PDB file of C-alpha atoms in Angstrom:
ATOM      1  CA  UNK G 218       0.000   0.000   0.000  1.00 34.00           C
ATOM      2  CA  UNK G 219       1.011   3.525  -0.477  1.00 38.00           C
ATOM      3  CA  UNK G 220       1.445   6.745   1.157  1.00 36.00           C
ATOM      4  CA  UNK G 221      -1.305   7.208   4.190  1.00 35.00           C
ATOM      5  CA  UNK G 222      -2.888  10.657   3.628  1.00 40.00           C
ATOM      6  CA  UNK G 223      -5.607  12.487   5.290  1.00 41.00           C
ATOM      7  CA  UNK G 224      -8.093  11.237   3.216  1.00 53.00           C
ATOM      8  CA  UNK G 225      -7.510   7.854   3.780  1.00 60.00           C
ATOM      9  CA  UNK G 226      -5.838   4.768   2.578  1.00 75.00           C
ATOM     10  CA  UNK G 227      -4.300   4.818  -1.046  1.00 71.00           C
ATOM     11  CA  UNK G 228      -3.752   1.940  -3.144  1.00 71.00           C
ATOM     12  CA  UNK G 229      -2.740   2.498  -6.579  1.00 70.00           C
ATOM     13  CA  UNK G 230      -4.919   5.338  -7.767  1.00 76.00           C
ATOM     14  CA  UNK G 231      -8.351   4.046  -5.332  1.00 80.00           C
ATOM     15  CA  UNK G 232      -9.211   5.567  -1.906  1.00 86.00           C
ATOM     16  CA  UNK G 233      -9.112   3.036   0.760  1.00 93.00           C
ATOM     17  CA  UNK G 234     -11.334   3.075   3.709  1.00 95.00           C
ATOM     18  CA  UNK G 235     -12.390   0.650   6.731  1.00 94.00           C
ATOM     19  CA  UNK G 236     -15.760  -0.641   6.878  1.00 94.00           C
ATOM     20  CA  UNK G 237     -17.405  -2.483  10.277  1.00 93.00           C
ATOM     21  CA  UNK G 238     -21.055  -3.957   9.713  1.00 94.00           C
ATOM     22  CA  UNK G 239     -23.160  -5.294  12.429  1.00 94.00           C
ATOM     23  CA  UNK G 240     -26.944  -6.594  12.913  1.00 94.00           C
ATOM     24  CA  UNK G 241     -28.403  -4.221  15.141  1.00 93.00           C
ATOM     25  CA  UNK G 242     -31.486  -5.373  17.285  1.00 91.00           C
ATOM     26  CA  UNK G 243     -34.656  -3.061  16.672  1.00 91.00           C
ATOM     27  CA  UNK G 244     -34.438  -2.466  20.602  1.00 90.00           C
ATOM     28  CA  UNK G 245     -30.805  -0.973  20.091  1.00 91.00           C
ATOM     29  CA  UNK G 246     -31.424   0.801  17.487  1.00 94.00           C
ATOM     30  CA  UNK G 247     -33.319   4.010  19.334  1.00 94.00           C
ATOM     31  CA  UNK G 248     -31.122   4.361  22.201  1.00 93.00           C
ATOM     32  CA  UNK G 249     -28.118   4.403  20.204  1.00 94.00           C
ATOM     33  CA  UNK G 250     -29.437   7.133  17.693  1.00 94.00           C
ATOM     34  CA  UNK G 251     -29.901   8.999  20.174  1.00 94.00           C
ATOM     35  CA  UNK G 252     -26.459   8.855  21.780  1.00 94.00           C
ATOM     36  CA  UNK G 253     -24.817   9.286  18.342  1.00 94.00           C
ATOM     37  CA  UNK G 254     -27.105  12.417  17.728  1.00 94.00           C
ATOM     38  CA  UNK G 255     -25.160  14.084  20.214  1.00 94.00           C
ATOM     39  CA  UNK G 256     -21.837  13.380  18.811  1.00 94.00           C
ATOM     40  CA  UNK G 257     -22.988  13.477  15.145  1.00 95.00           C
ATOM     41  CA  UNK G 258     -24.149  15.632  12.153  1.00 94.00           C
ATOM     42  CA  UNK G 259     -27.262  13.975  10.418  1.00 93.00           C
ATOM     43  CA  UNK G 260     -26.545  13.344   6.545  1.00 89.00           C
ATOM     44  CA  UNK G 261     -27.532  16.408   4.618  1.00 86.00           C
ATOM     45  CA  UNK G 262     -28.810  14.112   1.944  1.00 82.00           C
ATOM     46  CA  UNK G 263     -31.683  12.915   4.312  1.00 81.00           C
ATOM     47  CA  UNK G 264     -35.225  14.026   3.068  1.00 78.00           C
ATOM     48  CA  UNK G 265     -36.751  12.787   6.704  1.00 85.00           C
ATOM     49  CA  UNK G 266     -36.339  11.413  10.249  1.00 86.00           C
ATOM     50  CA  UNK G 267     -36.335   8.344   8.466  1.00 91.00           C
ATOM     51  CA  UNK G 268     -33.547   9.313   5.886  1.00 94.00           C
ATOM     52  CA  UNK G 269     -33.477   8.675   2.648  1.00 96.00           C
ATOM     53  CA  UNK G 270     -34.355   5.556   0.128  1.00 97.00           C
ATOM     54  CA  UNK G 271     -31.645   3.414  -2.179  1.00 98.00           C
ATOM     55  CA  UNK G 272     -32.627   1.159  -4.395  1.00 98.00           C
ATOM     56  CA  UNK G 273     -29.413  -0.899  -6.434  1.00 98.00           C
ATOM     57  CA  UNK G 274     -29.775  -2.945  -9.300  1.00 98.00           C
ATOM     58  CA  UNK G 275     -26.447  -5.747  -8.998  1.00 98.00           C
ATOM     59  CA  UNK G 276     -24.796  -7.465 -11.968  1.00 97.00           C
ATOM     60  CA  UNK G 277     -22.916 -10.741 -11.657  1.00 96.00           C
ATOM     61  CA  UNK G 278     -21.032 -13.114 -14.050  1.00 94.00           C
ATOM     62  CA  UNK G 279     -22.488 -16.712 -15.385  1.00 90.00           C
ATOM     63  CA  UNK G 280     -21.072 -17.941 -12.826  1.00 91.00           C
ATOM     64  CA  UNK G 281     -21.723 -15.925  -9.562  1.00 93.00           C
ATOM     65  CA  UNK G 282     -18.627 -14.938  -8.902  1.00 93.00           C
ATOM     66  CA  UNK G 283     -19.146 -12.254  -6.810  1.00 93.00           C
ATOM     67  CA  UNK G 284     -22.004 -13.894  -4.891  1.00 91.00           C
ATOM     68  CA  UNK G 285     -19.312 -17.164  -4.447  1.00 88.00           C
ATOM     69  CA  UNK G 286     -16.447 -15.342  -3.464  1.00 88.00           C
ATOM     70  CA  UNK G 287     -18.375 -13.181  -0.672  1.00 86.00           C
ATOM     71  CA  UNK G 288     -19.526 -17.039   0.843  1.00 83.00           C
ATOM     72  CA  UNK G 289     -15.868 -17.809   0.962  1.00 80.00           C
ATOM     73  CA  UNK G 290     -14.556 -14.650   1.998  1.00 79.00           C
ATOM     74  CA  UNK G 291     -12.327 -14.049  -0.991  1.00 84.00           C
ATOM     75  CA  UNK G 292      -9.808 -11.143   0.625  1.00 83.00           C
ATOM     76  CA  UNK G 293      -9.652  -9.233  -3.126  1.00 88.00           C
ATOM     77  CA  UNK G 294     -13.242  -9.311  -4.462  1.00 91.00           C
ATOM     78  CA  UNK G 295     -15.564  -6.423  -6.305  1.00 93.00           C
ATOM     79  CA  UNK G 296     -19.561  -6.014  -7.360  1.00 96.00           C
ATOM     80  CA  UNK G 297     -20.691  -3.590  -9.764  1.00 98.00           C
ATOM     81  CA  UNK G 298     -23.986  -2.396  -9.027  1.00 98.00           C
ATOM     82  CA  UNK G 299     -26.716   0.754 -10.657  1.00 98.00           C
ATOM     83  CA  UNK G 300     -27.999   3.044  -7.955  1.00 98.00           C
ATOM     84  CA  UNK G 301     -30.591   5.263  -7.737  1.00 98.00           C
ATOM     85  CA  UNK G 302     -32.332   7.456  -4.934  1.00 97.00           C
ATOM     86  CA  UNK G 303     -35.602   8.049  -3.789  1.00 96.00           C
ATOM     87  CA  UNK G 304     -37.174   6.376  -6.661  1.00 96.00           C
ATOM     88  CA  UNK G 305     -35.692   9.571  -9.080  1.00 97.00           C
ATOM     89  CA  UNK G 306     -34.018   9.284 -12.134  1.00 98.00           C
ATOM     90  CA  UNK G 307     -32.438  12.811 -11.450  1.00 97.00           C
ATOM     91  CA  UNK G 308     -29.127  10.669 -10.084  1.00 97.00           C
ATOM     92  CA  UNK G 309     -27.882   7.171 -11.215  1.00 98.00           C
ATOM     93  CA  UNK G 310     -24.855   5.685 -10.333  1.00 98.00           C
ATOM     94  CA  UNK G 311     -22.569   3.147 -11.966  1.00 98.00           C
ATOM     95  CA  UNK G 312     -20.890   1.801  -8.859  1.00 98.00           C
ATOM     96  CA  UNK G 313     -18.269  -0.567  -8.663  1.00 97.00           C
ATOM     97  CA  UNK G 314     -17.586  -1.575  -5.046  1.00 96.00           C
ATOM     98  CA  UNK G 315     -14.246  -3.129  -4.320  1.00 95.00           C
ATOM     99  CA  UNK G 316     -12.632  -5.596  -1.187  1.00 91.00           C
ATOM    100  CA  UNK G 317      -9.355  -5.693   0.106  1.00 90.00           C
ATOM    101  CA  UNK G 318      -9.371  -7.444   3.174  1.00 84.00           C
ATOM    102  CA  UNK G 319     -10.756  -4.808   6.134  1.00 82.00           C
ATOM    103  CA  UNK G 320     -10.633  -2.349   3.196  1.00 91.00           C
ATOM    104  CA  UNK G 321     -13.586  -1.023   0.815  1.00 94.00           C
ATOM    105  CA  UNK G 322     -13.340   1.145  -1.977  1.00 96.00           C
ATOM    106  CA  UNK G 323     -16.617   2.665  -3.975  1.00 95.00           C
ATOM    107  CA  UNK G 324     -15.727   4.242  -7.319  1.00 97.00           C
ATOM    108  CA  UNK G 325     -19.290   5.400  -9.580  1.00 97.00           C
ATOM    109  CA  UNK G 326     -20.255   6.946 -13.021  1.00 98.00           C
ATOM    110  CA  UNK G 327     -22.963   8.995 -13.320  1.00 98.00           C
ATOM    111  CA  UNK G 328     -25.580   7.684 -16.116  1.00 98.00           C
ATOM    112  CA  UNK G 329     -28.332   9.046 -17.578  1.00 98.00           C
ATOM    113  CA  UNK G 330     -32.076   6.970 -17.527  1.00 98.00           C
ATOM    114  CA  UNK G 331     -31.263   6.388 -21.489  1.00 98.00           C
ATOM    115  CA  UNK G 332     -27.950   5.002 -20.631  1.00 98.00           C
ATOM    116  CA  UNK G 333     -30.053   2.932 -18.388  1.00 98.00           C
ATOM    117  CA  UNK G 334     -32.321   1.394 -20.419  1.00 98.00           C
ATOM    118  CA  UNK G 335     -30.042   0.278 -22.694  1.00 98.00           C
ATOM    119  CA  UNK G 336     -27.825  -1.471 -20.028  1.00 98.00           C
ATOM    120  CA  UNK G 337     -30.885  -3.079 -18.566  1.00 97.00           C
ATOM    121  CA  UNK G 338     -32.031  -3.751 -22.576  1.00 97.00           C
ATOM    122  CA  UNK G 339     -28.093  -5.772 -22.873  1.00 96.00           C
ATOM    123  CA  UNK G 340     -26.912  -3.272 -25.019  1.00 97.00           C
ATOM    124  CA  UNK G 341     -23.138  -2.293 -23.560  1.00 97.00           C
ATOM    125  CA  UNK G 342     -21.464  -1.312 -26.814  1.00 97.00           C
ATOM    126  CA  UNK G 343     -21.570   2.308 -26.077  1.00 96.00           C
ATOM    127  CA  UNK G 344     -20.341   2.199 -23.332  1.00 97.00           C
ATOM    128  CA  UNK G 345     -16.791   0.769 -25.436  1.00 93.00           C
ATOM    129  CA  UNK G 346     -15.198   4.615 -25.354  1.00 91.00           C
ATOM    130  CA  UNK G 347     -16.106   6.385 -22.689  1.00 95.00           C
ATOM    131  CA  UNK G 348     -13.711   8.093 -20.235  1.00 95.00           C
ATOM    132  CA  UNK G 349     -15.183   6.277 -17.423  1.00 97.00           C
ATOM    133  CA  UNK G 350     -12.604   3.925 -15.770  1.00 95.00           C
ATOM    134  CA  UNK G 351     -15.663   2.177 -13.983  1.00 97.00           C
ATOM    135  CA  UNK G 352     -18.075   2.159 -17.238  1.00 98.00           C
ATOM    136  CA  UNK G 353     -15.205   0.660 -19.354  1.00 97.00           C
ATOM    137  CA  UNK G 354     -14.535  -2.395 -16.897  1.00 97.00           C
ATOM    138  CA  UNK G 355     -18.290  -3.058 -16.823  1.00 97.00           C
ATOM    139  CA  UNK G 356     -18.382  -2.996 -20.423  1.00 97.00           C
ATOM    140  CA  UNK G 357     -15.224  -5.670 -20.512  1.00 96.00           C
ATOM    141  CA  UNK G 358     -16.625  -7.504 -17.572  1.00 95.00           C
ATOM    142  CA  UNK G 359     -20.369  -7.944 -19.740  1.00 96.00           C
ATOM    143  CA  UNK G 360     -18.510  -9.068 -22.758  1.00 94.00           C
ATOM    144  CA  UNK G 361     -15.967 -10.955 -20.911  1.00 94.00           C
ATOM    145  CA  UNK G 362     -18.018 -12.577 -18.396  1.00 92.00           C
ATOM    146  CA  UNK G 363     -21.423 -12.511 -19.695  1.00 92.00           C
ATOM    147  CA  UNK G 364     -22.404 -10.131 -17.009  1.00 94.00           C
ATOM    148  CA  UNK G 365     -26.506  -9.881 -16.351  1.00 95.00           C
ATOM    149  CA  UNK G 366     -28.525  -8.117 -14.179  1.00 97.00           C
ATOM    150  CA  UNK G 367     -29.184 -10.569 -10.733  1.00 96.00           C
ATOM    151  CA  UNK G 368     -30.931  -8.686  -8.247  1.00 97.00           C
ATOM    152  CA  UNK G 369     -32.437  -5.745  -6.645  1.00 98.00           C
ATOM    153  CA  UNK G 370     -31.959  -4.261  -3.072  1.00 98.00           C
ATOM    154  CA  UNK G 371     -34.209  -1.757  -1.349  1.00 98.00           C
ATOM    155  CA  UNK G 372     -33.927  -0.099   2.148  1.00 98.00           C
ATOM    156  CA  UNK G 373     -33.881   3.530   3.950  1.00 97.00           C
ATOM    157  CA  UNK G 374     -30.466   4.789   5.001  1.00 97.00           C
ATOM    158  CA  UNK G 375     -30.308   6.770   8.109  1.00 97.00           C
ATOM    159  CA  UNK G 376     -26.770   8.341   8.048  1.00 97.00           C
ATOM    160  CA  UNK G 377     -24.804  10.618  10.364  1.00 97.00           C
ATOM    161  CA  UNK G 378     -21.441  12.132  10.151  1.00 96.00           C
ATOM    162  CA  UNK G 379     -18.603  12.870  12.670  1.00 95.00           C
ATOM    163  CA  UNK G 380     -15.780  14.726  11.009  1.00 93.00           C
ATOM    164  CA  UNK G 381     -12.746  13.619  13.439  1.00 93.00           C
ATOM    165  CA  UNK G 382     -11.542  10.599  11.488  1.00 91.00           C
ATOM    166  CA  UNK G 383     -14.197  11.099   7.964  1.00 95.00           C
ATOM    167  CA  UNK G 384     -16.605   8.559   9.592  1.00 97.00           C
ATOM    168  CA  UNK G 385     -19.689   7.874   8.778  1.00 96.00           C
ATOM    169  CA  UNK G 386     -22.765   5.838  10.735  1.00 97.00           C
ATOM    170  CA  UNK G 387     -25.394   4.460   8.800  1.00 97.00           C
ATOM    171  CA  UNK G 388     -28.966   2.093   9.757  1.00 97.00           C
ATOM    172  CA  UNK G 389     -30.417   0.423   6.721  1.00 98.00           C
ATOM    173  CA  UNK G 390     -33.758  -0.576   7.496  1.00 97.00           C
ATOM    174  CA  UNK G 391     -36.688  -2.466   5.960  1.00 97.00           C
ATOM    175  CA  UNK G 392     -34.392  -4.359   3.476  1.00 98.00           C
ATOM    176  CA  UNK G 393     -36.291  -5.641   0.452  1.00 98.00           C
ATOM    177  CA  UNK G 394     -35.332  -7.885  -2.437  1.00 97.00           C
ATOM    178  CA  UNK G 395     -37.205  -7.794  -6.045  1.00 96.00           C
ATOM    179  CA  UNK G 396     -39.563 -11.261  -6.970  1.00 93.00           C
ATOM    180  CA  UNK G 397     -41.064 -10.463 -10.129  1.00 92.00           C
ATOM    181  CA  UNK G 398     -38.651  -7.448 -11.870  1.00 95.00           C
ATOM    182  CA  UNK G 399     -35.128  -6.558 -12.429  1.00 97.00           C
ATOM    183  CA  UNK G 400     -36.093  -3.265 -13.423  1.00 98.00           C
ATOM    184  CA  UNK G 401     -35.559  -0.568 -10.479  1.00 98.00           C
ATOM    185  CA  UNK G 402     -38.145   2.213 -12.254  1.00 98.00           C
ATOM    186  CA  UNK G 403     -40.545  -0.545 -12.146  1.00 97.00           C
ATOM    187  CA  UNK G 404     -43.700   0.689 -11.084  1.00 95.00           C
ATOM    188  CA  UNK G 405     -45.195  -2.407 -10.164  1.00 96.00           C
ATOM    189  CA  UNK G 406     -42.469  -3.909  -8.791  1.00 96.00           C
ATOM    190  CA  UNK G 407     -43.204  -6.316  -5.905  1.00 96.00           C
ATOM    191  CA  UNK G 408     -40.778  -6.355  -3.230  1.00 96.00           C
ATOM    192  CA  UNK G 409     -40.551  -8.760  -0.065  1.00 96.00           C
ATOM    193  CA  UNK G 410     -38.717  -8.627   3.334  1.00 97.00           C
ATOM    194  CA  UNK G 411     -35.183  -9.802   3.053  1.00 97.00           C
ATOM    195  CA  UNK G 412     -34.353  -9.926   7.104  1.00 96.00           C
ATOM    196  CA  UNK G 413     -37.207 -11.486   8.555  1.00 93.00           C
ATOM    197  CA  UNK G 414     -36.257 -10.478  12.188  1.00 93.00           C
ATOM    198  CA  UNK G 415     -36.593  -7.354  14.089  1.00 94.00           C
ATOM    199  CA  UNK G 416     -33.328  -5.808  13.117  1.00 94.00           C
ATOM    200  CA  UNK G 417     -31.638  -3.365  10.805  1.00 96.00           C
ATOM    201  CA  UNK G 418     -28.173  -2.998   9.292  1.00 96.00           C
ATOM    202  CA  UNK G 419     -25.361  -0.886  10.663  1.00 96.00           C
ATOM    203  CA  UNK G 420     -22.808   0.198   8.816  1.00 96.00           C
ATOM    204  CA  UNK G 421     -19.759   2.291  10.334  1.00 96.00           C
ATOM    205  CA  UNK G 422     -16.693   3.800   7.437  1.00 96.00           C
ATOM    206  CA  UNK G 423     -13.817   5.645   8.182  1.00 96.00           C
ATOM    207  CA  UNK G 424     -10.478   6.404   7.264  1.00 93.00           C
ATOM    208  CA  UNK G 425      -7.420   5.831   8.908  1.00 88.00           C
ATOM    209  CA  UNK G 426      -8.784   6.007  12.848  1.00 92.00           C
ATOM    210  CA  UNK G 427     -11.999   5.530  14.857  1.00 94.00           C
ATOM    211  CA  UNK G 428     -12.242   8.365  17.331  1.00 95.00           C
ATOM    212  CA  UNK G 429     -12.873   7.339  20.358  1.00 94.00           C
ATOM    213  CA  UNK G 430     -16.311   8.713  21.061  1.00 93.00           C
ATOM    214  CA  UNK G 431     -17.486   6.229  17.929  1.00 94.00           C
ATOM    215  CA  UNK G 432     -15.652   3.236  19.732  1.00 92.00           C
ATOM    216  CA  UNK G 433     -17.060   3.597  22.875  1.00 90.00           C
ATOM    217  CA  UNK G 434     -20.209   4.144  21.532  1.00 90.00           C
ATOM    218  CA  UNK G 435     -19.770   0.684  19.546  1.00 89.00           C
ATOM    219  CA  UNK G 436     -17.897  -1.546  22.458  1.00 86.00           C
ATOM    220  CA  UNK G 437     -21.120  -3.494  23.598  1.00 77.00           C
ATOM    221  CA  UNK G 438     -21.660  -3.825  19.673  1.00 77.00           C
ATOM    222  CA  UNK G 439     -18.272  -6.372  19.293  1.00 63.00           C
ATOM    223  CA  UNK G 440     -20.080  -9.423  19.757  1.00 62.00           C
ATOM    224  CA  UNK G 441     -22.646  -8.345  16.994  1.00 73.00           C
ATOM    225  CA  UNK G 442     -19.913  -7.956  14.097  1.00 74.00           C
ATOM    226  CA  UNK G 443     -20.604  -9.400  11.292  1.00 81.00           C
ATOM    227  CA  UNK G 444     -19.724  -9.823   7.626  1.00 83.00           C
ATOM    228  CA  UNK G 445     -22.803  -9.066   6.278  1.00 91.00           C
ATOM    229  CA  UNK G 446     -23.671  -8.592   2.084  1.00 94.00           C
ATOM    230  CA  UNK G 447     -27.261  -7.200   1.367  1.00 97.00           C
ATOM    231  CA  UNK G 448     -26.220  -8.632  -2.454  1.00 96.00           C
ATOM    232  CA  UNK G 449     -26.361 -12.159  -0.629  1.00 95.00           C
ATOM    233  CA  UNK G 450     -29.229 -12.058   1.776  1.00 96.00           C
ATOM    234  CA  UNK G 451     -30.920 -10.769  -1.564  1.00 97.00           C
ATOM    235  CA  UNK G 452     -29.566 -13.231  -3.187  1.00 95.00           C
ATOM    236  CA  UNK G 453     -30.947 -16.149  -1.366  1.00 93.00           C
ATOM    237  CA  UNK G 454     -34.196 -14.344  -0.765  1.00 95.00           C
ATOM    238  CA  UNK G 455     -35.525 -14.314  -4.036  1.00 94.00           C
ATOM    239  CA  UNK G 456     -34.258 -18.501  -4.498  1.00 87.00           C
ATOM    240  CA  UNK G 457     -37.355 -18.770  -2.836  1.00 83.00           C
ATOM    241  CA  UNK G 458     -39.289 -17.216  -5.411  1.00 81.00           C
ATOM    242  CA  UNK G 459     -37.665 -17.956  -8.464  1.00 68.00           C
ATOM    243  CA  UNK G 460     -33.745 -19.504  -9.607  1.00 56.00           C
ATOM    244  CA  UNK G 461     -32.246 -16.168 -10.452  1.00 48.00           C
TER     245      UNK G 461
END
């Protein structure tokens, strides 16, 4: 790895950062929002109390690969994904999520709903010149590796921010997975419950250090750690519907 900087972790030319997920219990969840209210700046992207929706369209190969490798903790490992927010077209992100060990990395493309369609349609050929490192590996990874469109995730992000070490808290809640489209515009999309107990998602990122306050807010949270993919509980949601 090379040269530690203030903004993080850099390997090669991507922006390294630590990522700790954990299942929290719906009867944790209140009393820790409101200690980390007092520490932290709410998410300025957040449209409510609640926060804010995401809904991600994720590609994989023939063969699963990224769904395999995540079961079998692969230590170098990436998922490409298309994002989208509040149900609006207005923003919609190529992503291409990347694992190195304790280490994530998130690089996107903005695309437009046109650019959309045809993806979703199987047509990738425009995407053959464009200055986008991330939209160029797609396109290699679809002709190379017969990418497709696998599965759709759904949930409201509550996020807060504490400046000291760039971190950032988030609670995904209500996690849904697609049955009967792979299309996130969808109207009539039908959507069913992907965690079927009474508990959310936490998600905590930072950079180089986890200021204290954050560490002793998360201490009785150890046990709870987990390494948890919303791709796979997705994933083996919708086997129950139909082989996807």
């Amino acid at each position: 790895m090379k040269g530690i900087q203030s903004t993080g972790i850099q390997l090669g030319n991507k922006r390294l950062r630590h990522e700790l997920k954990y299942y929290l219990r719906l009867s944790h969840y209140e009393p820790l929002r409101q200690k980390l209210r007092l520490i932290a700046t709410p998410d300025p992207h957040s449209v409510s109390e609640e926060g804010y929706h995401i809904r991600s369209l994720y590609f994989d190969d023939y063969h699963d690969t990224a769904l395999y490798e995540k079961n079998y903790g692969v230590f170098q490992r990436k998922k490409y994904r298309i994002r989208i927010y509040n149900k609006s077209d207005a923003v919609i992100k190529m992503e291409r999520k990347s694992k190195f060990g304790g280490y994530i990395c998130k690089e996107s493309a903005s695309i437009t709903r046109d650019e959309y369609e045809r993806i979703l349609a199987g047509d990738v050929e425009f995407l053959r010149e464009t200055e986008s490192a991330v939209l160029r590996d797609f396109y290699l990874s679809c002709k190379n590796h017969l990418f497709r469109p696998r599965v759709i995730t759904d949930y409201v992000r509550e996020a807060y921010l504490v400046r000291e070490g760039n971190v950032r808290i988030t609670f995904d809640k209500y996690l849904k997975a697609n049955v009967n489209s792979l299309d996130i515009f969808d109207e009539h999309i039908m959507m069913v419950r992907a965690i079927h107990q009474p508990m959310m998602i936490m998600e905590v990122k930072y950079d180089q250090f986890l200021p204290f306050t954050i560490r002793h807010l998360l201490q009785n949270l150890s046990n709870q750690r987990s390494a948890i993919s919303k791709y796979v509980i997705c994933r083996e949601e919708t086997k129950k519907y139909y082989n996807l």
